[in-house]
């Protein structure tokens, strides 16, 4: 089961509620939550301790996910908190940008210069933001993208390397629209956003130079015909593999099937270029292997609990990532498609590499693509103490593969595998040029043992240090740079020497086919805009907690708003006064049911007894609500409001309606009368008169009632009429609405929603009652039906 991110505040509350059980400990946890709309006077009433204690203020971050970052204010008074919050509350600047803005004074005073190197998805936007904050604050900020070596900025900052004059960072937000030919111009936009201008039918694989040495043994892991089964519902990784296949001009997808025990035995949709394709998903590995015997690779995304069982039968080599340009890639290896195109991984080059780190493989792809004709194959074996395959396993494969002209190895502190490479070079088993660097040379600067991320990245003896291994490799004849910063320069030097000797003949570049950008990713990067199909202003479920009309759900419960308060937020986008919320709840109570004989309850009962489900039975009852049943709330509100607003006195209104032959909506009852009053109306009237600030429309309706009941005792202001006119008074005089807003809610039918919501409770009750009583199919009795035949047949 995957964990769900929660806010830091919620996490602390859970800890104090369920772990810190003593009241002494729980009372130490005091907090007050503020938003841009916080009423500070109300906050102080609820939390008087704010005036007497030192305060800490910070953003409420997400646990497990990236939240909004920001600095923390400590040892503050309440006024200090307000001052701290004023420039920050409601701002969406990222943590580093906010920190630079907040502390630009000290940064300038100490003449601080900031260097930023960034890669990965949407890196241009991050560089643009950092460049802009440098301009607005006047702080020297130098930004560099993937064109600059990963650690080159360290040398620049220390003054050991000149700072190049960088051209202005492009204003676009992503580098997806790449021209693979190497031109710096961006392809013209087309109807579908794509990664390249070339059409698929114009593309032919790049022709490689013939091998300069006789063909020898080749132990290639992948080819253009490699087929894989993916264990796990990793749809993004699979789509990335299919996009890679497509830009490599493979004839068919490399993913034959997926295995997922929970939702298997169906087809999953993916894209092959512009076309949709279906890939089968099986519940177990046996079925997948039986249906696809051509598969020779398993890509396992299983958790540690199931990885062993799902892998043992099919795994020959264990590795965290691997890629053979133009042929095949494992899962998310190589990053997103823009990185794959920038590193020219869609066609093979002459350089093969093996790395401990999967993440650093992307940096090697970038370095090799900029300094040579590109990558032939790359493998990351993982940083475990005992990986499934070793450096030498792959170095020897590369040695025996004619297409590989030089080998790059990226080792690290810990282990002794690099010494096997030394022996292989000395003994003549490895004859191709090898460039190698072991990361972690800085470990010697620490006085205590240091663990560098990977389980195997820890030197247990002097020979396992990065410094010792780099020295041994250099003495064996391996090309070893002085630092990681110079790795690209050494690779380029060795490559150019091979080109000069004729061992490598760089092939002519051929741009890859066009692959459309996924809509969701293009939208996230801000590359497109699309009118939304729906607009909503009452609820937002996208963040860490549900928000009703701007109010987090946790606040709704803390404030004890009740159903009436929630209805106010969702229907009217307002936080209504407490008496209004209570009135709404009373209306729901008195309209909840009126017995089984009314049309809505009758229909619900008939439907339930016919064996229908709850939703169908409820819908049957709700569909009867209209002008003759339940619709009088809106109609009464509109009719009485119109009469009152026009200025005619109650007697004129009654006479006018009689003259026009119209019924006064909300007046009259079959059973109740002036002598047999409706207690629902009496309860509501007592509450409204006691709590509403003004009731002019209700007073007007009661004057009308005096006139109508003098003529006939049952022409009373019924419950629908009373709720209708009282609701108008509430909307107009509670202080939360303008007159125009109040009238608009009456016009759009909000009041009838009260009846629908309230009566739904009763309809559901009748449904459950019939099921509980096990009532059978209802058939109306003949003796309760008048059969009226045509006149010529009744004689």
PDB file of N, CA and C in Angstrom, residues 4 13 18 57 62-63 134 204 206 221 259 305 363 380 400 408 424 431 440 453 467 578 648 785:
ATOM      1  N   UNK A   4       0.268   8.009   1.617  1.00  0.00           N
ATOM      2  CA  UNK A   4      -0.319   9.232   1.091  1.00  0.00           C
ATOM      3  C   UNK A   4       0.265  10.418   1.832  1.00  0.00           C
ATOM      4  N   UNK A  13      -0.463  16.515  14.678  1.00  0.00           N
ATOM      5  CA  UNK A  13      -1.698  16.287  15.425  1.00  0.00           C
ATOM      6  C   UNK A  13      -1.916  14.795  15.674  1.00  0.00           C
ATOM      7  N   UNK A  18      -2.398  10.253  19.203  1.00  0.00           N
ATOM      8  CA  UNK A  18      -2.374   8.802  19.356  1.00  0.00           C
ATOM      9  C   UNK A  18      -1.108   8.269  20.027  1.00  0.00           C
ATOM     10  N   UNK A  57       6.814  30.624  13.577  1.00  0.00           N
ATOM     11  CA  UNK A  57       5.922  30.649  12.424  1.00  0.00           C
ATOM     12  C   UNK A  57       6.649  30.046  11.233  1.00  0.00           C
ATOM     13  N   UNK A  62       4.221  19.562   3.216  1.00  0.00           N
ATOM     14  CA  UNK A  62       3.769  18.187   3.045  1.00  0.00           C
ATOM     15  C   UNK A  62       4.841  17.223   3.524  1.00  0.00           C
ATOM     16  N   UNK A  63       4.397  16.151   4.181  1.00  0.00           N
ATOM     17  CA  UNK A  63       5.290  15.063   4.547  1.00  0.00           C
ATOM     18  C   UNK A  63       5.230  14.029   3.427  1.00  0.00           C
ATOM     19  N   UNK A 134      18.252  37.328  -9.990  1.00  0.00           N
ATOM     20  CA  UNK A 134      19.540  38.004  -9.955  1.00  0.00           C
ATOM     21  C   UNK A 134      19.451  39.427 -10.470  1.00  0.00           C
ATOM     22  N   UNK A 204      15.945   7.265 -42.142  1.00  0.00           N
ATOM     23  CA  UNK A 204      16.675   6.013 -42.281  1.00  0.00           C
ATOM     24  C   UNK A 204      17.754   5.989 -41.213  1.00  0.00           C
ATOM     25  N   UNK A 206      21.172   5.938 -39.271  1.00  0.00           N
ATOM     26  CA  UNK A 206      22.475   6.445 -39.662  1.00  0.00           C
ATOM     27  C   UNK A 206      23.403   5.291 -40.004  1.00  0.00           C
ATOM     28  N   UNK A 221      23.968  -7.085 -25.000  1.00  0.00           N
ATOM     29  CA  UNK A 221      22.765  -7.322 -24.198  1.00  0.00           C
ATOM     30  C   UNK A 221      21.502  -7.095 -25.005  1.00  0.00           C
ATOM     31  N   UNK A 259       2.990  -7.217 -16.669  1.00  0.00           N
ATOM     32  CA  UNK A 259       2.453  -8.129 -15.660  1.00  0.00           C
ATOM     33  C   UNK A 259       2.091  -7.308 -14.437  1.00  0.00           C
ATOM     34  N   UNK A 305       9.219  -6.888  -1.668  1.00  0.00           N
ATOM     35  CA  UNK A 305       8.483  -8.052  -1.181  1.00  0.00           C
ATOM     36  C   UNK A 305       8.237  -9.085  -2.281  1.00  0.00           C
ATOM     37  N   UNK A 363      24.187  11.973 -16.854  1.00  0.00           N
ATOM     38  CA  UNK A 363      25.276  12.931 -17.017  1.00  0.00           C
ATOM     39  C   UNK A 363      26.326  12.396 -17.987  1.00  0.00           C
ATOM     40  N   UNK A 380      24.083   0.889 -16.077  1.00  0.00           N
ATOM     41  CA  UNK A 380      24.297   1.235 -14.672  1.00  0.00           C
ATOM     42  C   UNK A 380      24.060  -0.020 -13.844  1.00  0.00           C
ATOM     43  N   UNK A 400      34.794  -6.998 -26.674  1.00  0.00           N
ATOM     44  CA  UNK A 400      34.518  -7.976 -27.730  1.00  0.00           C
ATOM     45  C   UNK A 400      33.450  -7.521 -28.714  1.00  0.00           C
ATOM     46  N   UNK A 408      34.146   3.915 -21.305  1.00  0.00           N
ATOM     47  CA  UNK A 408      34.149   4.848 -20.183  1.00  0.00           C
ATOM     48  C   UNK A 408      33.604   4.114 -18.962  1.00  0.00           C
ATOM     49  N   UNK A 424      43.051  -6.348 -16.246  1.00  0.00           N
ATOM     50  CA  UNK A 424      42.677  -6.633 -17.622  1.00  0.00           C
ATOM     51  C   UNK A 424      43.478  -5.822 -18.624  1.00  0.00           C
ATOM     52  N   UNK A 431      42.141  -4.042 -24.665  1.00  0.00           N
ATOM     53  CA  UNK A 431      43.042  -3.292 -25.551  1.00  0.00           C
ATOM     54  C   UNK A 431      42.441  -1.984 -26.032  1.00  0.00           C
ATOM     55  N   UNK A 440      34.299  10.280  -5.328  1.00  0.00           N
ATOM     56  CA  UNK A 440      34.424  10.174  -3.875  1.00  0.00           C
ATOM     57  C   UNK A 440      35.803  10.523  -3.360  1.00  0.00           C
ATOM     58  N   UNK A 453      25.809   7.765   0.021  1.00  0.00           N
ATOM     59  CA  UNK A 453      24.583   7.388  -0.671  1.00  0.00           C
ATOM     60  C   UNK A 453      24.425   5.905  -0.911  1.00  0.00           C
ATOM     61  N   UNK A 467      40.705   7.733  -4.239  1.00  0.00           N
ATOM     62  CA  UNK A 467      42.043   8.216  -4.588  1.00  0.00           C
ATOM     63  C   UNK A 467      42.955   7.046  -4.948  1.00  0.00           C
ATOM     64  N   UNK A 578     -23.897  32.121  12.239  1.00  0.00           N
ATOM     65  CA  UNK A 578     -24.278  30.875  12.882  1.00  0.00           C
ATOM     66  C   UNK A 578     -25.787  30.673  12.889  1.00  0.00           C
ATOM     67  N   UNK A 648     -47.087  47.163  -3.405  1.00  0.00           N
ATOM     68  CA  UNK A 648     -48.538  47.011  -3.223  1.00  0.00           C
ATOM     69  C   UNK A 648     -48.800  46.418  -1.841  1.00  0.00           C
ATOM     70  N   UNK A 785     -59.363   2.336  -8.900  1.00  0.00           N
ATOM     71  CA  UNK A 785     -59.151   2.918 -10.232  1.00  0.00           C
ATOM     72  C   UNK A 785     -60.514   3.094 -10.891  1.00  0.00           C
TER      73      UNK A 785
END
